[in-house]
Structures are given as structure tokens and as C-alpha cells.
Short mmCIF file of C-alpha atoms in Angstrom, two decimals:
data_model
loop_
_atom_site.label_atom_id
_atom_site.label_comp_id
_atom_site.label_asym_id
_atom_site.label_seq_id
_atom_site.Cartn_x
_atom_site.Cartn_y
_atom_site.Cartn_z
CA MET E 1 117.06 122.26 103.11
CA ALA E 2 119.80 122.43 100.48
CA ALA E 3 119.00 121.52 96.90
CA PHE E 4 120.27 118.18 95.66
CA ASN E 5 123.19 117.89 93.25
CA GLU E 6 122.73 116.98 89.58
CA PRO E 7 118.93 116.93 89.41
CA PRO E 8 117.47 114.65 86.72
CA ALA E 9 116.94 117.09 83.87
CA TRP E 10 115.48 114.37 81.61
CA VAL E 11 112.26 114.29 83.64
CA ALA E 12 111.11 117.80 82.68
CA ASP E 13 110.01 116.77 79.17
CA ALA E 14 109.50 113.05 79.72
CA VAL E 15 106.29 111.30 78.72
CA LEU E 16 105.63 108.68 81.40
CA TYR E 17 103.63 105.51 80.92
CA GLN E 18 102.56 103.51 83.97
CA ILE E 19 102.43 99.72 83.78
CA PHE E 20 100.78 97.33 86.24
CA PRO E 21 103.04 94.36 85.39
CA ASP E 22 100.58 91.52 86.03
CA ARG E 23 98.05 93.02 83.59
CA PHE E 24 100.03 94.42 80.64
CA ALA E 25 101.32 91.54 78.49
CA ARG E 26 102.43 87.90 78.71
CA SER E 27 105.43 86.55 76.84
CA PRO E 28 105.23 83.05 75.33
CA ARG E 29 108.90 82.64 76.25
CA LEU E 30 108.09 82.31 79.96
CA GLU E 31 106.47 79.17 81.31
CA LYS E 32 103.47 79.99 83.48
CA PRO E 33 101.98 78.13 86.44
CA ASN E 34 98.50 76.65 86.42
CA GLY E 35 95.62 78.62 87.87
CA LEU E 36 96.08 81.95 86.10
CA GLU E 37 92.96 83.88 85.19
CA HIS E 38 92.05 83.94 81.52
CA TRP E 39 93.64 87.05 80.05
CA ASP E 40 90.37 88.53 78.77
CA SER E 41 88.28 87.70 81.83
CA PRO E 42 87.28 90.45 84.28
CA PRO E 43 90.05 91.00 86.84
CA THR E 44 89.60 89.95 90.45
CA HIS E 45 91.20 91.21 93.65
CA HIS E 46 93.45 88.22 94.22
CA GLY E 47 93.81 86.48 90.86
CA TYR E 48 96.86 86.63 88.62
CA LYS E 49 96.78 87.31 84.87
CA GLY E 50 100.45 86.41 84.50
CA GLY E 51 101.84 89.49 82.77
CA ASP E 52 105.65 89.63 82.81
CA LEU E 53 108.65 91.81 82.01
CA LEU E 54 109.45 90.07 78.73
CA GLY E 55 105.90 90.75 77.62
CA ILE E 56 106.59 94.45 78.13
CA ALA E 57 109.97 94.22 76.37
CA GLU E 58 108.33 92.61 73.35
CA ARG E 59 105.95 95.56 73.03
CA LEU E 60 108.38 98.45 73.38
CA ASP E 61 108.04 99.38 69.71
CA TYR E 62 104.34 100.01 70.37
CA LEU E 63 105.19 102.19 73.37
CA SER E 64 107.87 104.07 71.44
CA ASP E 65 105.37 104.78 68.66
CA LEU E 66 103.13 106.42 71.29
CA GLY E 67 105.95 108.81 72.14
CA ILE E 68 106.73 107.21 75.51
CA THR E 69 110.16 108.16 76.90
CA ALA E 70 109.94 106.62 80.38
CA LEU E 71 108.14 103.76 82.09
CA TYR E 72 106.98 103.56 85.68
CA LEU E 73 106.35 100.01 86.86
CA ASN E 74 104.22 99.13 89.84
CA PRO E 75 106.20 96.83 92.16
CA ILE E 76 108.14 94.01 90.50
CA PHE E 77 109.69 92.31 93.53
CA ARG E 78 108.74 88.90 94.85
CA SER E 79 105.46 89.17 96.69
CA ALA E 80 102.39 87.30 97.87
CA SER E 81 99.96 89.61 96.03
CA ASN E 82 99.23 90.32 92.38
CA HIS E 83 99.94 94.04 92.85
CA ARG E 84 103.16 93.21 94.73
CA TYR E 85 102.87 95.91 97.38
CA HIS E 86 103.29 93.08 99.95
CA THR E 87 107.06 92.72 99.45
CA HIS E 88 108.54 89.32 100.27
CA ASP E 89 112.10 89.93 99.02
CA TYR E 90 113.43 93.29 97.80
CA TYR E 91 116.36 91.71 95.97
CA GLN E 92 114.42 89.20 93.88
CA VAL E 93 112.29 90.21 90.93
CA ASP E 94 109.15 88.07 91.12
CA PRO E 95 109.65 84.75 89.28
CA LEU E 96 106.20 85.13 87.71
CA LEU E 97 107.54 88.27 86.01
CA GLY E 98 110.60 86.40 84.77
CA GLY E 99 112.94 87.00 87.70
CA ASN E 100 116.14 89.05 87.74
CA GLU E 101 117.25 87.69 84.38
CA ALA E 102 114.14 88.99 82.63
CA PHE E 103 114.58 92.34 84.38
CA VAL E 104 118.06 92.75 82.89
CA GLU E 105 116.78 91.91 79.40
CA PHE E 106 113.85 94.30 79.85
CA LEU E 107 116.13 97.16 81.03
CA ASP E 108 118.54 96.65 78.13
CA ALA E 109 115.68 96.70 75.62
CA CYS E 110 114.28 99.91 77.14
CA HIS E 111 117.62 101.71 77.17
CA GLU E 112 118.34 100.70 73.56
CA ARG E 113 115.24 102.74 72.65
CA GLY E 114 116.08 105.63 74.97
CA ILE E 115 113.31 104.69 77.40
CA ARG E 116 114.07 105.18 81.09
CA VAL E 117 112.66 102.95 83.81
CA VAL E 118 111.39 104.03 87.24
CA LEU E 119 110.72 101.32 89.84
CA ASP E 120 108.20 101.34 92.67
CA GLY E 121 109.88 101.40 96.08
CA VAL E 122 107.64 100.14 98.88
CA PHE E 123 109.84 101.03 101.85
CA ASN E 124 107.33 101.84 104.57
CA HIS E 125 106.15 98.26 105.02
CA VAL E 126 106.76 94.70 103.86
CA GLY E 127 104.47 91.73 103.38
CA ALA E 128 103.81 89.42 106.30
CA THR E 129 105.63 86.64 104.39
CA SER E 130 108.91 88.59 104.47
CA PRO E 131 111.70 86.49 106.02
CA TRP E 132 112.69 89.55 108.06
CA PHE E 133 109.26 89.70 109.63
CA GLN E 134 108.84 85.95 109.96
CA GLU E 135 112.11 85.71 111.90
CA ALA E 136 111.16 88.69 114.07
CA MET E 137 107.85 87.10 115.07
CA ALA E 138 109.18 83.56 115.52
CA ASN E 139 112.11 84.39 117.79
CA PRO E 140 111.62 86.74 120.77
CA ASP E 141 115.39 87.14 121.04
CA SER E 142 115.95 87.92 117.38
CA SER E 143 117.65 91.17 116.42
CA TRP E 144 115.14 91.36 113.56
CA ARG E 145 112.49 92.41 116.07
CA GLU E 146 114.15 95.84 116.10
CA TRP E 147 113.31 96.13 112.39
CA PHE E 148 109.59 96.35 113.21
CA TYR E 149 107.25 97.81 115.81
CA ILE E 150 106.25 94.80 117.89
CA GLY E 151 104.22 94.97 121.09
CA ASP E 152 100.90 94.31 122.76
CA GLU E 153 99.84 97.93 122.26
CA TYR E 154 99.26 97.19 118.56
CA LYS E 155 96.08 95.61 117.22
CA HIS E 156 97.88 92.65 115.62
CA GLY E 157 100.79 92.50 118.06
CA TYR E 158 102.78 94.69 115.68
CA ARG E 159 102.23 97.97 113.89
CA ALA E 160 100.69 97.45 110.47
CA TRP E 161 100.22 100.07 107.79
CA VAL E 162 96.66 101.45 108.17
CA ASN E 163 96.07 98.36 110.36
CA VAL E 164 96.20 95.95 107.40
CA LYS E 165 97.37 92.75 109.06
CA ASN E 166 99.61 91.52 106.25
CA LEU E 167 101.47 94.85 105.91
CA PRO E 168 103.81 95.13 108.93
CA GLU E 169 105.52 98.52 109.06
CA ILE E 170 109.30 98.75 108.91
CA ASN E 171 111.08 100.65 111.68
CA LEU E 172 112.93 103.28 109.65
CA ASP E 173 114.20 104.86 112.87
CA ASN E 174 116.57 101.89 113.07
CA PRO E 175 119.78 102.87 111.23
CA LYS E 176 120.36 99.23 110.19
CA VAL E 177 117.03 99.26 108.39
CA ARG E 178 117.84 102.50 106.58
CA GLY E 179 121.22 101.04 105.68
CA ARG E 180 119.62 97.99 104.10
CA ILE E 181 117.04 100.02 102.19
CA TRP E 182 119.20 102.89 100.91
CA GLY E 183 122.30 103.66 102.98
CA ASP E 184 124.66 100.71 102.48
CA GLU E 185 126.51 100.05 99.24
CA ASP E 186 124.53 96.83 98.77
CA SER E 187 121.22 98.45 99.76
CA VAL E 188 118.07 97.94 97.71
CA VAL E 189 118.00 101.49 96.30
CA ARG E 190 121.68 101.53 95.30
CA THR E 191 121.75 97.97 93.95
CA PHE E 192 118.97 98.42 91.41
CA LEU E 193 120.21 101.84 90.32
CA ARG E 194 123.62 100.30 89.63
CA ASP E 195 121.87 97.49 87.77
CA GLY E 196 120.35 100.06 85.42
CA ALA E 197 117.11 101.43 86.87
CA ASP E 198 116.74 105.19 86.35
CA GLY E 199 114.85 106.07 89.50
CA TRP E 200 112.40 105.14 92.22
CA ARG E 201 108.82 106.15 92.86
CA LEU E 202 108.35 105.96 96.63
CA ASP E 203 105.12 104.42 97.82
CA VAL E 204 103.38 106.25 100.71
CA ALA E 205 106.27 108.72 100.85
CA PHE E 206 104.19 110.85 103.22
CA ASP E 207 104.71 108.12 105.85
CA ILE E 208 108.47 107.95 105.30
CA GLY E 209 108.93 111.61 106.24
CA PHE E 210 111.09 114.57 105.21
CA GLN E 211 114.41 113.56 106.77
CA TYR E 212 114.50 110.00 105.52
CA LEU E 213 113.27 110.99 102.05
CA ALA E 214 116.16 113.43 101.83
CA GLU E 215 118.63 110.73 102.92
CA LEU E 216 117.29 108.31 100.32
CA THR E 217 117.38 110.92 97.56
CA GLN E 218 120.98 111.82 98.36
CA ALA E 219 121.97 108.15 98.33
CA ALA E 220 120.33 107.69 94.93
CA HIS E 221 122.07 110.71 93.43
CA GLU E 222 125.42 109.59 94.80
CA THR E 223 124.94 106.16 93.27
CA LYS E 224 123.56 107.29 89.91
CA PRO E 225 123.69 110.99 89.06
CA GLY E 226 120.57 111.94 87.14
CA SER E 227 118.41 109.31 88.79
CA LEU E 228 114.93 110.33 89.86
CA ILE E 229 113.36 110.04 93.31
CA ILE E 230 109.68 110.90 93.19
CA GLY E 231 107.37 110.71 96.18
CA GLU E 232 103.75 109.67 96.41
CA ILE E 233 102.44 112.84 98.08
CA TRP E 234 98.73 113.59 98.07
CA ASN E 235 98.75 117.03 99.69
CA TYR E 236 100.16 120.43 98.71
CA PRO E 237 103.69 119.88 97.32
CA GLU E 238 105.42 122.97 98.74
CA GLU E 239 106.82 121.47 101.95
CA TRP E 240 107.73 118.15 100.36
CA SER E 241 109.65 119.38 97.33
CA PRO E 242 113.00 119.88 99.14
CA SER E 243 113.01 116.24 100.34
CA CYS E 244 112.92 114.49 96.96
CA ASP E 245 113.29 115.44 93.31
CA ALA E 246 109.58 115.71 92.69
CA VAL E 247 106.18 114.41 93.72
CA ILE E 248 103.18 112.81 92.09
CA ASN E 249 101.24 116.01 91.79
CA PHE E 250 97.77 115.13 93.03
CA TYR E 251 97.20 118.80 93.86
CA THR E 252 97.31 119.78 90.18
CA ARG E 253 95.18 116.74 89.40
CA GLN E 254 92.49 118.08 91.70
CA ILE E 255 92.62 121.50 90.03
CA ILE E 256 92.13 119.86 86.62
CA LEU E 257 89.23 117.71 87.82
CA HIS E 258 87.53 120.69 89.49
CA LEU E 259 87.91 122.69 86.28
CA ALA E 260 86.48 119.84 84.18
CA HIS E 261 83.51 119.67 86.55
CA ASP E 262 83.06 123.46 86.22
CA GLU E 263 83.67 123.85 89.95
CA VAL E 264 86.36 126.48 89.41
CA SER E 265 86.90 128.94 86.57
CA GLY E 266 89.87 128.92 84.24
CA ALA E 267 91.18 132.06 85.91
CA GLN E 268 90.90 130.48 89.37
CA ALA E 269 92.67 127.33 88.21
CA GLY E 270 95.46 129.41 86.69
CA ARG E 271 95.96 131.33 89.92
CA MET E 272 96.14 128.11 91.95
CA ILE E 273 98.77 126.67 89.62
CA ASP E 274 100.76 129.94 89.71
CA ARG E 275 100.62 129.95 93.51
CA GLN E 276 101.81 126.35 93.66
CA ILE E 277 104.80 127.17 91.45
CA ALA E 278 105.64 130.22 93.56
CA ASP E 279 105.54 128.14 96.76
CA ALA E 280 107.21 124.91 95.61
CA GLY E 281 109.53 126.23 92.87
CA LEU E 282 109.30 125.78 89.12
CA GLU E 283 111.96 123.06 88.80
CA PRO E 284 110.33 120.60 91.24
CA ILE E 285 106.94 121.19 89.61
CA LEU E 286 108.34 120.63 86.11
CA LYS E 287 109.75 117.28 87.27
CA SER E 288 106.55 116.21 89.03
CA TRP E 289 104.11 113.75 87.55
CA ILE E 290 100.56 114.80 86.77
CA VAL E 291 98.23 111.80 86.79
CA LEU E 292 94.51 111.96 86.17
CA ASP E 293 93.94 108.48 87.50
CA ASN E 294 96.09 105.56 88.64
CA HIS E 295 95.91 102.31 90.58
CA ASP E 296 94.86 104.21 93.74
CA THR E 297 91.96 106.16 92.23
CA GLU E 298 88.77 105.71 90.28
CA ARG E 299 89.31 105.55 86.53
CA LEU E 300 88.89 108.68 84.45
CA PRO E 301 85.58 107.70 82.77
CA GLU E 302 84.06 107.33 86.24
CA LEU E 303 85.49 110.65 87.40
CA LEU E 304 84.60 112.52 84.19
CA PRO E 305 81.69 110.82 82.42
CA GLU E 306 81.46 113.28 79.50
CA LYS E 307 83.90 112.97 76.61
CA TRP E 308 84.52 116.73 76.48
CA GLN E 309 85.49 116.67 80.16
CA ARG E 310 88.08 113.95 79.57
CA ARG E 311 89.49 115.72 76.51
CA LEU E 312 89.83 118.96 78.48
CA ALA E 313 91.51 117.16 81.39
CA GLN E 314 93.95 115.34 79.11
CA ALA E 315 94.80 118.52 77.22
CA LEU E 316 95.62 120.23 80.52
CA GLN E 317 97.60 117.21 81.71
CA PHE E 318 99.96 117.68 78.76
CA THR E 319 100.17 121.48 78.86
CA VAL E 320 100.33 122.66 82.48
CA PRO E 321 103.80 122.58 84.15
CA GLY E 322 104.72 119.01 85.00
#
């Protein structure tokens, strides 16, 4: 597959900071609904803390002082869940986060400090509250039914991601769906890049597939040269690297964790990293993200209980390619 034009060179030396928007900071400028969890109380699966985009914007000096040059936000779009992976409306930033107006203010504040912003694109599935899905299920004659996989052969009467009932899968084989997500001029991907976002992290990119990832990446680069498309890929990155700019490099993460657990030697770890670069190419690896933990994994103190293990892992995170 041909290489993409104008790859995002800024990523190679970026220092990324991931933010789970509900749990980072609340701004006093935004009125909050009743029923939020107390900020300092232990988090629960379904409760909201009420963090918002203005709360992040008001703390950008702190992030800049840490050396942060780019932010990756977990989903910000209107949703029925605190993590917002159950998308209700791709075009509306969640009102609890401040809505589209707060997003513009947040972007402007980031760019004034030279901080780029990568959004989380959840394009394999929507939430069951999505108007697209609600219309598809309510009306047997609706054209929206072609946007999903609906039939008696599925456990819930429709195909759901990993059989989670409130995550109906989108039918990306439908060209109208691909147009709405990334192909059309007013698509989700193009709209938010034009509004100022600097890239997209693609949730469960391994379920979107090579061909459609490549289409989405090309659309992003056409809309905003230098934008980043990075895929959530858990396996070896060689075969995926031609389909998007880079991947979240869980393979290197595993090498680092094995080394910190003394399960491989330094020489073995070096050879595995060299082999990965030879197979996938240096440029994609340099643009890939190396995470030691994130919202999908156990936290680092649970993975590496000894302080020396964590210090070794973090030193490698900042020194190996990526």
C-alpha cells in the first residue's frame, strides 16, 4: 500500500498526555447538574465526576510546565456513559463537558501554547441511544436499518460489539455510513479537523480493518495536512502500519513490561525492538504511541509493584523509538 502524503512530522518528538475528561478537572464557569459524585470520592462504574473542557483549559499552564506538547482526550461527544464510548451524537460535544462552545475555547487555548489535540474516534459502534439506531429499530422500513447489522441471527436482534447490548455495531460496508463518518465534506472526521483538532485516535481500529483505515487516513490528510490518524492496535504493528499514520504500540509495551519483570534480557528486548522497526519501518514506529497503562489496562503500580521496575519502564518509555 502506498505511503500517505505529508505525514505528521510533529508526532515524532511529541510528549503526549492522555486525559479522561470526566475525571481531570471541573471549571467553576460551567453550571453542573445535581447528582454528581463528590470529586474526591472513589470513582464508580456509572457515576459522573463532572470534569469538563474548560477545566482542562484552565490548567494548561500546569501541563505546559510538564513539557506536554499534545493532548489525547478520551471521547468528548454526547453520550449516555461517563467514558463516552457509547456515542449518542458525533457532532455534539457533550453538554456536561461544556458543549461545542467550550471545545472551541479549549482548542484555542491549547494552540496558543503550541499544544496539539487528538480526539478519540469511536467509529466501529454507537450507543444504543443514538438517533440513527433508534430510528433503525423503530421503523422496519427505515433506510437507517442499512446502517447496522439487524437480524434474528444476532443475540440482541442486531450485531453488538463483543455482544454488549448497548453498543450496536455500525455497518461500515455501507458507503453512506463511511461518507458520514469520514468521506463526505461534512463528515465527522473532516468537520472536527477543520474546526481545529489535530488528529484522531481510532478506537478498536483492529475491527475497522485495513481498507477503511486507509480511506479514513487519506480523508484526514486531504482535509488537514499534518493531521494524525493513530489506530488502537494490540498486536504486532507491521501489517497495520501502512493503513494509518501510526499505532498505539502495545507490542513495545509488552517488551518493556517483560524486561521489567526480568522475563527477557536487555539483549533480547533490543533484538525484538530492532526486528519490529525492520518489519514496520522506522517512521511509523517513531510516530507510534508507547503507553505503559491506559484506560483499557491495569494501572502501572499493579503491573509493576516495585519502584525500580516502574522507573525502568518509564525510562524505556521515553528512550526507545516512539
